[in-house]
Short mmCIF file of C-alpha atoms in Angstrom, two decimals:
data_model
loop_
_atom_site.label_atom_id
_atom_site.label_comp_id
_atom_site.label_asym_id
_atom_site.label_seq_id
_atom_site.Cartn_x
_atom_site.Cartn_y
_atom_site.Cartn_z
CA UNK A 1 -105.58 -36.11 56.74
CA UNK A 2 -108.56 -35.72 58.53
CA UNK A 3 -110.09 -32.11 59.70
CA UNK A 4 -109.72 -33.27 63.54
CA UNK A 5 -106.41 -34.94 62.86
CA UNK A 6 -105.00 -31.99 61.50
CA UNK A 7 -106.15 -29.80 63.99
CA UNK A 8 -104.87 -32.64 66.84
CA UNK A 9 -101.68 -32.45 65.46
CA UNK A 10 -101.36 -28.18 65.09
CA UNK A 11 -102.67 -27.71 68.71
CA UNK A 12 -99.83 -30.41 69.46
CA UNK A 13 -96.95 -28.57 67.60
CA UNK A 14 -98.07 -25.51 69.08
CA UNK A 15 -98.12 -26.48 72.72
CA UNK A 16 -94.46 -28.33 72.23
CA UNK A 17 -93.49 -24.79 70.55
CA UNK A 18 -95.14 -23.29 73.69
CA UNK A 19 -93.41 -25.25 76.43
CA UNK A 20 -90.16 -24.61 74.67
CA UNK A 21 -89.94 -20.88 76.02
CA UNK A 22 -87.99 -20.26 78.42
CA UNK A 23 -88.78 -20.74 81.68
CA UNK A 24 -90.26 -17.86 83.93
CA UNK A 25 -87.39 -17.19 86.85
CA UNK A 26 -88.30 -16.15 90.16
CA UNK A 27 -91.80 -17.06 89.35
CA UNK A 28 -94.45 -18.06 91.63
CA UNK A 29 -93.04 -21.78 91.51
CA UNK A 30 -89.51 -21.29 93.50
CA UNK A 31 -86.55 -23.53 92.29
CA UNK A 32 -88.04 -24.03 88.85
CA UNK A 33 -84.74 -23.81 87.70
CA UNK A 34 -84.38 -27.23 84.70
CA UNK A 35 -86.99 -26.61 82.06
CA UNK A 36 -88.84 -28.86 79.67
CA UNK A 37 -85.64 -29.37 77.97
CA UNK A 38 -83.79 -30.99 80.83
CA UNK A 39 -87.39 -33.11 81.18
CA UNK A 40 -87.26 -34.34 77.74
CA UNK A 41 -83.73 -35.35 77.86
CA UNK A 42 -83.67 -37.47 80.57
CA UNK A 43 -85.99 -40.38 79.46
CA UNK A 44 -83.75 -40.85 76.38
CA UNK A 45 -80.36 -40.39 78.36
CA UNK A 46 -80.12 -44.50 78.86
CA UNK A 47 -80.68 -47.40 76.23
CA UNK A 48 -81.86 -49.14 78.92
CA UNK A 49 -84.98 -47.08 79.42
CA UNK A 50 -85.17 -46.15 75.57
CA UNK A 51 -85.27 -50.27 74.66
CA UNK A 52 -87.88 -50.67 77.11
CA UNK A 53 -90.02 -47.81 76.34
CA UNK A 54 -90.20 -48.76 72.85
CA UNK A 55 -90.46 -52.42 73.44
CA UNK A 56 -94.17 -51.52 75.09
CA UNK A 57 -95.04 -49.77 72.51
CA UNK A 58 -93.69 -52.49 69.55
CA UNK A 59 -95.71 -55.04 72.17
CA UNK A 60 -99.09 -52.92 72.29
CA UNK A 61 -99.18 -52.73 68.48
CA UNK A 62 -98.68 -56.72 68.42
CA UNK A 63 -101.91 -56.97 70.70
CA UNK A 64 -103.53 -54.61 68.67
CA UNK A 65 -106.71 -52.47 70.50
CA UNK A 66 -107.35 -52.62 73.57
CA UNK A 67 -103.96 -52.82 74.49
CA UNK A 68 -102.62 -50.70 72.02
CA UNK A 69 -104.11 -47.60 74.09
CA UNK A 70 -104.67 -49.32 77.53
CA UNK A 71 -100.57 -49.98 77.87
CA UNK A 72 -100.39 -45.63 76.84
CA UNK A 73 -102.94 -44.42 79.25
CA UNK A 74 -101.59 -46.48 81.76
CA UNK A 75 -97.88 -46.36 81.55
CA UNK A 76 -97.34 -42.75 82.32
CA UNK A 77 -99.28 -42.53 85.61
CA UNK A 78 -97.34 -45.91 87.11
CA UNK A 79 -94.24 -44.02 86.05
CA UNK A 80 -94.86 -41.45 87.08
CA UNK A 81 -96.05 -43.21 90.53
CA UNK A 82 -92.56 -44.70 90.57
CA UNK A 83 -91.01 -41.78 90.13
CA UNK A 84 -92.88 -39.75 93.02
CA UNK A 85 -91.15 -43.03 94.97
CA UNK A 86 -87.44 -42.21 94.05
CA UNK A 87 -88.43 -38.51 94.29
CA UNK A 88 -89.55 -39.04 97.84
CA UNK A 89 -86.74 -41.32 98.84
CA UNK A 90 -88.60 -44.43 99.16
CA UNK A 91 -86.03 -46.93 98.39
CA UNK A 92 -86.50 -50.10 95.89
CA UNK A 93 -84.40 -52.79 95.95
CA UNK A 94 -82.86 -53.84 92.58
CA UNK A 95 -83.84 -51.12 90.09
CA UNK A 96 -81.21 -51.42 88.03
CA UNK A 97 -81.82 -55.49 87.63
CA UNK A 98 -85.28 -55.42 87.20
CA UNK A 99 -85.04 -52.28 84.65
CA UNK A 100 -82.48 -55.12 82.74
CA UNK A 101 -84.80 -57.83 83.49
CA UNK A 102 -87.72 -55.61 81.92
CA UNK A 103 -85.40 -55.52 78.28
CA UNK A 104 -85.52 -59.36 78.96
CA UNK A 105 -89.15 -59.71 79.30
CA UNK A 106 -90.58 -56.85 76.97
CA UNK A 107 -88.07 -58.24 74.28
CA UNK A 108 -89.23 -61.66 74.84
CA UNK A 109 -92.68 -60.64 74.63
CA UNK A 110 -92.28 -58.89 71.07
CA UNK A 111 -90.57 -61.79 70.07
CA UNK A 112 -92.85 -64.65 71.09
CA UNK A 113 -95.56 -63.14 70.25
CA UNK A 114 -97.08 -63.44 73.80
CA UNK A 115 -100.97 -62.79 73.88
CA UNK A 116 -101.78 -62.58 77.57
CA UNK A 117 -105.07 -61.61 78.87
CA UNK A 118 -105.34 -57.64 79.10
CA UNK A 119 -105.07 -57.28 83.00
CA UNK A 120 -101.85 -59.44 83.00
CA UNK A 121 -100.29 -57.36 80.38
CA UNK A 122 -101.03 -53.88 81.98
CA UNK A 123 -99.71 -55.72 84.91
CA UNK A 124 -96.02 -56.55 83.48
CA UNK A 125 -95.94 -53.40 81.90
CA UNK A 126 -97.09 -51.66 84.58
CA UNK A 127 -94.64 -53.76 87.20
CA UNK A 128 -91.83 -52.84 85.62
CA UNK A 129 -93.01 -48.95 84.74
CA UNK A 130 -92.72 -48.55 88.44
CA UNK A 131 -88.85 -49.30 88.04
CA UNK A 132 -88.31 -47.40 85.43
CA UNK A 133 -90.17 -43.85 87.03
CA UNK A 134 -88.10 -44.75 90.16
CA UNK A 135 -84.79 -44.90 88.34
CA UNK A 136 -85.70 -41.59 86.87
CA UNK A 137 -86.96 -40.22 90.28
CA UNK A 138 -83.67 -40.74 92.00
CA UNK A 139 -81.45 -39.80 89.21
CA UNK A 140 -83.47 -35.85 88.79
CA UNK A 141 -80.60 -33.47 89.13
CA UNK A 142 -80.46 -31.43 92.42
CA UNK A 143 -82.58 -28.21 92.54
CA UNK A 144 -84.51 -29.26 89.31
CA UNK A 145 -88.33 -28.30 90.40
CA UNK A 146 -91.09 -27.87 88.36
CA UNK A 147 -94.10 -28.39 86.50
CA UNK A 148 -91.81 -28.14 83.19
CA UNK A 149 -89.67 -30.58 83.76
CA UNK A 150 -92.54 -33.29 84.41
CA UNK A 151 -94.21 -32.27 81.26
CA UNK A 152 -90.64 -32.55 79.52
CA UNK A 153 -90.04 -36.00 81.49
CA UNK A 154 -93.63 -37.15 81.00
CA UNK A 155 -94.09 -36.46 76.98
CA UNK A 156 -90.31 -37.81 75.99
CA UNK A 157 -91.80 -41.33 77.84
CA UNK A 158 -94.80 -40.82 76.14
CA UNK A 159 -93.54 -40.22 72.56
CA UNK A 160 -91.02 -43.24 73.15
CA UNK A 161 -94.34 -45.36 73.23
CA UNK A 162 -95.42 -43.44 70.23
CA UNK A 163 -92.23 -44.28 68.49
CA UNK A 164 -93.07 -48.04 69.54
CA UNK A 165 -96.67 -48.35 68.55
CA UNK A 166 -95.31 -46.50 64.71
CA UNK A 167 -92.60 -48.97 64.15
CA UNK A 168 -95.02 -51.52 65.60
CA UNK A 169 -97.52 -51.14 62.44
CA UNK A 170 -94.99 -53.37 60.48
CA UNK A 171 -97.25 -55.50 61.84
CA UNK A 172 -99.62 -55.52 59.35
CA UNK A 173 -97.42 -57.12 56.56
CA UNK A 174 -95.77 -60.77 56.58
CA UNK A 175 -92.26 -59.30 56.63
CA UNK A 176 -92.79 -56.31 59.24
CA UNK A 177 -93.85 -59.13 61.87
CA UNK A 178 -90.71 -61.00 60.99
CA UNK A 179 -88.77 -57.92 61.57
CA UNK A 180 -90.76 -56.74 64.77
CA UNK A 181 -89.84 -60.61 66.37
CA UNK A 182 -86.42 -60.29 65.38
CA UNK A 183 -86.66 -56.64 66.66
CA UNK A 184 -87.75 -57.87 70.41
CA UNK A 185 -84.70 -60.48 70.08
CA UNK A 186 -82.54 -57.18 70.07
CA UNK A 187 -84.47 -55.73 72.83
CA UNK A 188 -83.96 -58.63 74.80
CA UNK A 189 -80.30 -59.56 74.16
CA UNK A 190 -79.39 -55.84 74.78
CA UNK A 191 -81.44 -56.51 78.30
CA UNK A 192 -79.34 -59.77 78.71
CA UNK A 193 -76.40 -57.38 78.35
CA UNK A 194 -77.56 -54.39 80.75
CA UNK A 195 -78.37 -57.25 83.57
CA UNK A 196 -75.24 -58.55 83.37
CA UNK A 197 -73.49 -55.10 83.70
CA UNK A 198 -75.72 -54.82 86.59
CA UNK A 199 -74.63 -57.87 88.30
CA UNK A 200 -71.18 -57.04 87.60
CA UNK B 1 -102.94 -16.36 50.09
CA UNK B 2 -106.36 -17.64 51.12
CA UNK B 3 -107.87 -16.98 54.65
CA UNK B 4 -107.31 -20.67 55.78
CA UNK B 5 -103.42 -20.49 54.62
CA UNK B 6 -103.51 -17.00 56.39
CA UNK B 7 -104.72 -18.07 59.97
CA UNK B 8 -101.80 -21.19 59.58
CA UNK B 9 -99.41 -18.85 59.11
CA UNK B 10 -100.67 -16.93 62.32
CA UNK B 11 -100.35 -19.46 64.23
CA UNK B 12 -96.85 -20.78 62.87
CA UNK B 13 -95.80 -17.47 63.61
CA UNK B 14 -97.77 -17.21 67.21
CA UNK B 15 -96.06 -20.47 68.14
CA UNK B 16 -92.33 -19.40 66.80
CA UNK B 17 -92.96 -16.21 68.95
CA UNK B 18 -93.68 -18.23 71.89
CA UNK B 19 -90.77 -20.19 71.41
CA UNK B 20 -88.45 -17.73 71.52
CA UNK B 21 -89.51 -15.91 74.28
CA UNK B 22 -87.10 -14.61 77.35
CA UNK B 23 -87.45 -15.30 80.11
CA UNK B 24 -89.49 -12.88 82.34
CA UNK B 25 -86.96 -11.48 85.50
CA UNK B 26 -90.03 -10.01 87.23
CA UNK B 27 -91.76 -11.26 90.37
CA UNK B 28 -95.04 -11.53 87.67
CA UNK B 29 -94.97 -11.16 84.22
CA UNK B 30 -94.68 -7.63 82.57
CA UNK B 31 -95.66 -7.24 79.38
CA UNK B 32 -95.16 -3.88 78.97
CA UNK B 33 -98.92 -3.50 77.84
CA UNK B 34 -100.88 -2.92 81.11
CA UNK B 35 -101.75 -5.20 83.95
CA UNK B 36 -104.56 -6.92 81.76
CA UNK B 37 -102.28 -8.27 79.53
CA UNK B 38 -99.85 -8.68 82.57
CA UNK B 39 -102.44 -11.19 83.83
CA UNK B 40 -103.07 -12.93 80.32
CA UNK B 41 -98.95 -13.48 79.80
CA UNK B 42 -98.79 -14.78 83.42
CA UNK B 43 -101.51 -17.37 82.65
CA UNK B 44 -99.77 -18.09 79.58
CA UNK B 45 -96.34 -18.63 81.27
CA UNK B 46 -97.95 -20.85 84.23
CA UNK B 47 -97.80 -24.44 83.21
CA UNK B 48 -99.73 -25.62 85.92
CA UNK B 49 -102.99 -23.06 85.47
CA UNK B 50 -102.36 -23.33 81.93
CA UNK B 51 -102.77 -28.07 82.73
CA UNK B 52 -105.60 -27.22 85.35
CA UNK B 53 -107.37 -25.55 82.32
CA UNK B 54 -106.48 -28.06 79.79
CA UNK B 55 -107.41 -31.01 81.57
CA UNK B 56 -110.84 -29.34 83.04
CA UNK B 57 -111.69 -28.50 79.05
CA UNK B 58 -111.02 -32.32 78.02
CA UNK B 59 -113.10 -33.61 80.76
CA UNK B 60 -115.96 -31.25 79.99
CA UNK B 61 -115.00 -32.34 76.03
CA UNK B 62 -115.30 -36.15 76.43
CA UNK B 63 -118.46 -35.60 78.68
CA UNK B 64 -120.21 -34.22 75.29
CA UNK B 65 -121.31 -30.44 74.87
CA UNK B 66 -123.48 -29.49 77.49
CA UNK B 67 -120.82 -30.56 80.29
CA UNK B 68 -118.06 -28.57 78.17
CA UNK B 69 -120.19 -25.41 78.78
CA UNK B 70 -120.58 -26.64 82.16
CA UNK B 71 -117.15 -26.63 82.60
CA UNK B 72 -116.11 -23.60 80.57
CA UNK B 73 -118.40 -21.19 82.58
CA UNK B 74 -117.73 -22.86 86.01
CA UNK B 75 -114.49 -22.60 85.56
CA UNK B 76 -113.97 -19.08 84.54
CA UNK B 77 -116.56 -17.66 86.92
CA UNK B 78 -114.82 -19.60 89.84
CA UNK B 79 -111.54 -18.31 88.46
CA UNK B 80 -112.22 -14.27 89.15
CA UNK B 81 -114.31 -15.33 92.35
CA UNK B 82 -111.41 -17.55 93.59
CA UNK B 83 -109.06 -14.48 92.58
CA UNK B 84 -110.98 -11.75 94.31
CA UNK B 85 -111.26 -13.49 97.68
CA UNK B 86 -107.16 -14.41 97.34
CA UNK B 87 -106.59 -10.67 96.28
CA UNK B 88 -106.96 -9.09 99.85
CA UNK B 89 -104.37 -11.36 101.37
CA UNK B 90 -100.80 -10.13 102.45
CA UNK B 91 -98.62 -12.77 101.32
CA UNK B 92 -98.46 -15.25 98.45
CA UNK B 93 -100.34 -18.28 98.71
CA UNK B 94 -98.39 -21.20 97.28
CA UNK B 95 -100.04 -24.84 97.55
CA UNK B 96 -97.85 -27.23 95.49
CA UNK B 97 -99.70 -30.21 96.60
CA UNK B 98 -103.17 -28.33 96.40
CA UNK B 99 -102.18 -27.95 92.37
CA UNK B 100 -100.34 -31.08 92.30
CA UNK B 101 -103.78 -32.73 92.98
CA UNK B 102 -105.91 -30.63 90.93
CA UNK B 103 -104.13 -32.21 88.26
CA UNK B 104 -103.70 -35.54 89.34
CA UNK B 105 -107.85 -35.60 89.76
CA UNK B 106 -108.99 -34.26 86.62
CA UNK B 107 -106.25 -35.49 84.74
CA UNK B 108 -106.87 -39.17 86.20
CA UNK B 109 -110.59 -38.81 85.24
CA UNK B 110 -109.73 -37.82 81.88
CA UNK B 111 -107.73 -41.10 81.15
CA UNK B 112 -110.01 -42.95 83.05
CA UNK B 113 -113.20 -41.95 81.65
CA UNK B 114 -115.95 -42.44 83.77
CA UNK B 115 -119.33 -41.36 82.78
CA UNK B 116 -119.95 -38.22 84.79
CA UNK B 117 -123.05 -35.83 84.76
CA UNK B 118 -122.78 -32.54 83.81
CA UNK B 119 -123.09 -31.01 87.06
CA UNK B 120 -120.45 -33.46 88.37
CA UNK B 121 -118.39 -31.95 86.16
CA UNK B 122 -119.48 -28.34 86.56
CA UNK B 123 -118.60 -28.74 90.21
CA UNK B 124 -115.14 -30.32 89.32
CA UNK B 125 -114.00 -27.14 87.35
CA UNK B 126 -115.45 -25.10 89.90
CA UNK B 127 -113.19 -26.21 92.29
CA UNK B 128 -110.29 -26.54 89.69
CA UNK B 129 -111.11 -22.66 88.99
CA UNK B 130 -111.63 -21.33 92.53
CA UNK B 131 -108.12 -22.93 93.75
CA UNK B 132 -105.80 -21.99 90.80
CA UNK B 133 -107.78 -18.14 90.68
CA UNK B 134 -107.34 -17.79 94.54
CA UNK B 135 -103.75 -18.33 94.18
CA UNK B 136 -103.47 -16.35 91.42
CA UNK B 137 -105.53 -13.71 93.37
CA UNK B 138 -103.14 -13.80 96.04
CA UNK B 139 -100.10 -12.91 94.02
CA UNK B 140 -101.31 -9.09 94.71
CA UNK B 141 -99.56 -9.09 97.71
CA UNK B 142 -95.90 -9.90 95.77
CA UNK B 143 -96.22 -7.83 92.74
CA UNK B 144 -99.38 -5.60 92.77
CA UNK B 145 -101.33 -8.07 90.44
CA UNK B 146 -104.38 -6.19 90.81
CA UNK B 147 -107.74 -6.88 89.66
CA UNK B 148 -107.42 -6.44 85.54
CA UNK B 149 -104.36 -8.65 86.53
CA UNK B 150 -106.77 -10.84 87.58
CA UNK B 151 -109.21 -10.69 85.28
CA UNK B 152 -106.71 -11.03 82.19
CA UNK B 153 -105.69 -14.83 83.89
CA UNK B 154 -109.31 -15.34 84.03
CA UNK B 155 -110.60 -14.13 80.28
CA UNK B 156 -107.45 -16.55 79.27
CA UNK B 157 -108.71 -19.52 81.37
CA UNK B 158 -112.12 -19.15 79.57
CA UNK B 159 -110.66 -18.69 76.46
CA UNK B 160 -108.39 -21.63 76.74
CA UNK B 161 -111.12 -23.84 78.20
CA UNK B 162 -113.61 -22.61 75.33
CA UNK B 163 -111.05 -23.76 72.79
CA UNK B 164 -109.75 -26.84 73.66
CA UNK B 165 -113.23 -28.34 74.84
CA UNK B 166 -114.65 -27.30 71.98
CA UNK B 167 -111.92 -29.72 70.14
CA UNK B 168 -112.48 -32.41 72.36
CA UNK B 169 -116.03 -32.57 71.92
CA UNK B 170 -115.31 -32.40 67.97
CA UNK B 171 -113.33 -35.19 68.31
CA UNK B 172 -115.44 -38.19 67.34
CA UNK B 173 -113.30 -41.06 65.94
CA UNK B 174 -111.86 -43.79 68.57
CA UNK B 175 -108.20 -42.98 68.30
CA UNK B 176 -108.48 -39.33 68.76
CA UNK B 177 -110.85 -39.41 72.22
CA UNK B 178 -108.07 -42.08 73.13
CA UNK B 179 -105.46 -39.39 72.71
CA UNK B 180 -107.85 -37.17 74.51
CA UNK B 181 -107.39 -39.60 77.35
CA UNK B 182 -103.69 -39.99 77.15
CA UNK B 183 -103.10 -36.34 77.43
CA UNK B 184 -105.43 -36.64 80.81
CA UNK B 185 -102.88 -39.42 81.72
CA UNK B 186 -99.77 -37.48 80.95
CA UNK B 187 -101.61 -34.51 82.98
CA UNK B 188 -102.51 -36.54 85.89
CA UNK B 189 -98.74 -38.07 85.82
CA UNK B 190 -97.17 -34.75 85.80
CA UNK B 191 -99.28 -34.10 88.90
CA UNK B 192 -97.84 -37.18 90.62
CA UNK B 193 -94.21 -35.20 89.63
CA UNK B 194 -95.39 -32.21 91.14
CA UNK B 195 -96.86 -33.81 94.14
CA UNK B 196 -93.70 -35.71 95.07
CA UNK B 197 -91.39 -32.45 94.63
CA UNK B 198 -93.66 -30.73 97.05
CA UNK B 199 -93.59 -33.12 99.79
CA UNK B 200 -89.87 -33.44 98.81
#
């Protein structure tokens, strides 16, 4: 591994140790009661999100660069967008069919293949992040303020891309894109299944 | 054990000790070491100085070395000046959406990546440094922060700054200046968190 690598990926483990301590009570930030941990565990407390968040990522490493960073860097801050919605109280109409109907399309994506042009895929990607932060937004447990839990909420998202754009290097070899296509099938069957519960 | 496997150790250690620290009951933080080191644990302890800092040290980083010192001294010096004009006050300033979008800014312009002159930059962290120190100044009123209080968050800020833009400007392969810009992006989104929950 490479000198900066290495050094990326201490100053990493240390800040995750770092943000792990407890929070400060009665600190300057009032109410900052759910810590990273709570953050961190809410992203991954749904399939539905999880699929989704993985599917960009298995997507991004299909396109290969630029999307493969474009879809990351953008992601968070439309999610996080969203979320400010639900936070606020802005109601959306159909979040929990168009978080489905995301599965559907991501899924379908992966497993067609699909090469749009760059702008159209940070669009759908960036469409449906806005359902996904607001689903999140509006689901935040009473009382839970603070800058931890957005770092919590905002890494777990993050490192579900990561998790995406690692399985996604299968790409490389005949057999790994077989199993990345067959891999979006999943994703989208399993969002043919959430819609349905949501139409229910 | 050579020096290099000595320092890793340090830091394992320095990061387990973070990680299982209490949480502190106090208005501020007490270390139990004087208010100098009071003032360095409270910097340490507030995620949102210790973001402002981060992201203002990969902005200066990505805008090459000259606009890293640019940044590091602005935004210390701002820091203690911001601090000793907040100290005199007789409440506690708090200004959610003032640090909300300190970190949506500089965070956004991180994952963005706009070429910025050095000055430009300078006078971002200045700003960045005045805010953040002011309120940190102002926390005299609640818990007798006093001046080495003060000037313990400060020496951290530069410290922190120093360190992490001096690994950002290291950082000179594609993939790791695109990681530099997705931390900006999960910085900026975490500010979009925090700006929601304070209009909330």
């Amino acid at each position: 591994m490479k000198p900066a690598a290495r050094m990326l990926l201490w100053t990493g483990a240390a800040l995750a140790l770092f943000f792990w301590a407890s929070p400060a009570l009665a600190h300057q930030e009032r109410g900052q009661a759910a810590g990273l941990l709570a953050g961190l565990k809410h992203p991954v407390s749904g399939l539905d999100h999880v699929l989704a968040m993985i599917a960009v990522g298995l997507w991004g490493a299909q396109l290969g660069a630029p999307a493969i960073w474009v879809l990351p860097v953008a992601f968070p801050m439309v999610m996080a967008f969203g979320a400010a919605l639900g936070v606020l109280g802005i109601a959306i109409p159909g979040i929990e069919v168009g978080i489905a109907v995301s599965a559907i399309v991501l899924g379908v994506m992966v497993l067609t293949e699909a090469r749009p042009p760059l702008g159209v895929a940070a669009l759908i990607v960036a469409f449906f992040a806005i359902f996904h932060g607001h689903a999140h937004g509006t689901e935040l447990p009473a009382g839970a303020s603070g800058v931890l839990y957005s770092v919590g909420f905002v890494v777990a998202t993050g490192c579900l891309h990561g998790v995406g754009i690692g399985i996604g290097t299968i790409h490389g070899w005949p057999k790994g894109r077989i199993a990345l296509r067959l891999g979006g099938a999943a994703v989208a069957l399993a969002g043919v299944f959430f819609l349905l519960r949501a139409l229910a | 054990m050579t020096r290099r496997a000595a320092l890793r150790a340090a830091a394992v250690l320095a990061a387990l000790a973070a990680a299982g620290s209490v949480p502190a009951e106090a208005h501020l933080v007490q270390s139990g070491l004087g208010p100098f080191y009071d003032g360095v644990a409270h910097f340490a302890v507030s995620a949102d100085d210790l973001l402002a800092a981060l992201a203002v040290a990969l902005l200066g980083g990505l805008h090459g070395p000259r606009a890293g010192r640019w940044a590091l001294f602005s935004l210390a010096g701002a820091w203690l000046a911001g601090g000793l004009a907040g100290l005199p006050r007789e409440t506690v300033a708090s200004w959610p959406l003032a640090t909300a979008l300190s970190l949506i800014v500089v965070g956004g312009l991180v994952a963005w990546n706009p070429r910025l002159p050095a000055p430009a930059v300078g006078a971002l962290a200045l700003a960045v440094g005045a805010l953040h120190g002011y309120l940190n100044g102002s926390l005299s009123a609640g818990g007798a922060f006093g001046f080495r209080g003060l000037l313990g968050t400060a020496v951290s800020a530069f410290v922190v700054v120093a360190l992490a833009a001096a690994l950002a400007v290291s950082l000179k392969r594609e993939w790791t200046r695109i990681a530099v810009r997705v931390a900006g992006s999960w910085i900026a989104a975490i500010g979009l968190l925090m700006a929601a929950w304070s209009l909330r």
